[in-house]
Amino acid sequence: MIGAIFLTGCGWLYESGASANNGTDTSDLDLFMIPFEATNQHEETITEQDMDGEYSVVNMAFTRCPSVCMMLTPNMAQVQSGLENEGIDASLYTFSVDPEFDTPERLVSYGEAYAADFESWHFLTGYDLEVIQEIATESFNTIVQPAEDDIMHTTYFFILDPDNQVIRFYDGLENDVSPIVEDLKGLTTENES
């Protein structure tokens, strides 16, 4: 059942109808961030090792997305704001599913349009389509697939623990991001004990 949920792509847009019910535990699936090398909006190299030792929130989007990204990215900005308001130490990573088009310069402009705090939110590019497809499949049990005038990708937000295990996922189209913030608050408090 969980595998079927992850393989929905852009949810309502691609006729799946599946929902993350805003908070699904995936720790029993043994999904981990696979090794990768990317470039962030400041042309810095980012790898899976940069995620080690902290909680991370991960999603996928692209700057010329004609549909769901216009909801995903503002919701991720709300996650960032909620984490900052609660004093929660976690980083955000948005993987571009259109890395050939999404240059670091475009990602800076895109992030600025959503008031991203680049200290903790990394917009990633610098790999090819096959790499992001492998990350989607191997790390998140989902897909990235070019479609006519669009790129099908997951609309979920994923929480990774300090060991880079994917432990929860959420409906990124849901405007109420408080379950993500509350779960991270609980996880970080639990981890400090």
CSV table of N, CA and C in Angstrom, one decimal, residues 38-47 104 118 122-125:
chain,number,residue,atom,x,y,z
A,38,ALA,N,25.4,17.5,-6.0
A,38,ALA,CA,24.6,18.5,-6.6
A,38,ALA,C,25.2,19.8,-6.4
A,39,THR,N,24.7,20.8,-7.0
A,39,THR,CA,25.1,22.2,-6.9
A,39,THR,C,23.9,23.0,-6.3
A,40,ASN,N,24.1,23.8,-5.3
A,40,ASN,CA,23.0,24.6,-4.8
A,40,ASN,C,22.9,25.9,-5.5
A,41,GLN,N,22.0,26.8,-5.0
A,41,GLN,CA,21.8,28.1,-5.7
A,41,GLN,C,23.0,29.0,-5.6
A,42,HIS,N,23.9,28.7,-4.7
A,42,HIS,CA,25.1,29.6,-4.5
A,42,HIS,C,26.3,28.9,-5.2
A,43,GLU,N,26.0,27.9,-6.0
A,43,GLU,CA,27.1,27.1,-6.7
A,43,GLU,C,28.0,26.4,-5.8
A,44,GLU,N,27.5,26.0,-4.6
A,44,GLU,CA,28.2,25.2,-3.7
A,44,GLU,C,27.9,23.7,-3.9
A,45,THR,N,28.9,22.9,-3.7
A,45,THR,CA,28.6,21.4,-3.9
A,45,THR,C,27.9,20.9,-2.6
A,46,ILE,N,26.8,20.2,-2.9
A,46,ILE,CA,26.0,19.6,-1.8
A,46,ILE,C,26.0,18.1,-2.1
A,47,THR,N,26.2,17.3,-1.0
A,47,THR,CA,26.1,15.8,-1.2
A,47,THR,C,25.2,15.3,-0.1
A,104,PRO,N,21.9,27.6,-11.2
A,104,PRO,CA,21.9,28.2,-9.9
A,104,PRO,C,21.3,29.6,-9.9
A,118,PHE,N,18.2,31.2,2.4
A,118,PHE,CA,19.2,30.3,1.8
A,118,PHE,C,20.2,29.8,2.8
A,122,HIS,N,18.3,24.7,0.6
A,122,HIS,CA,19.1,24.5,-0.6
A,122,HIS,C,18.3,24.1,-1.8
A,123,PHE,N,18.4,24.8,-2.8
A,123,PHE,CA,17.7,24.5,-4.1
A,123,PHE,C,18.8,23.8,-5.0
A,124,LEU,N,18.6,22.6,-5.3
A,124,LEU,CA,19.6,21.7,-5.9
A,124,LEU,C,19.5,21.5,-7.4
A,125,THR,N,20.6,21.5,-8.1
A,125,THR,CA,20.7,21.2,-9.5
A,125,THR,C,22.1,20.7,-9.8
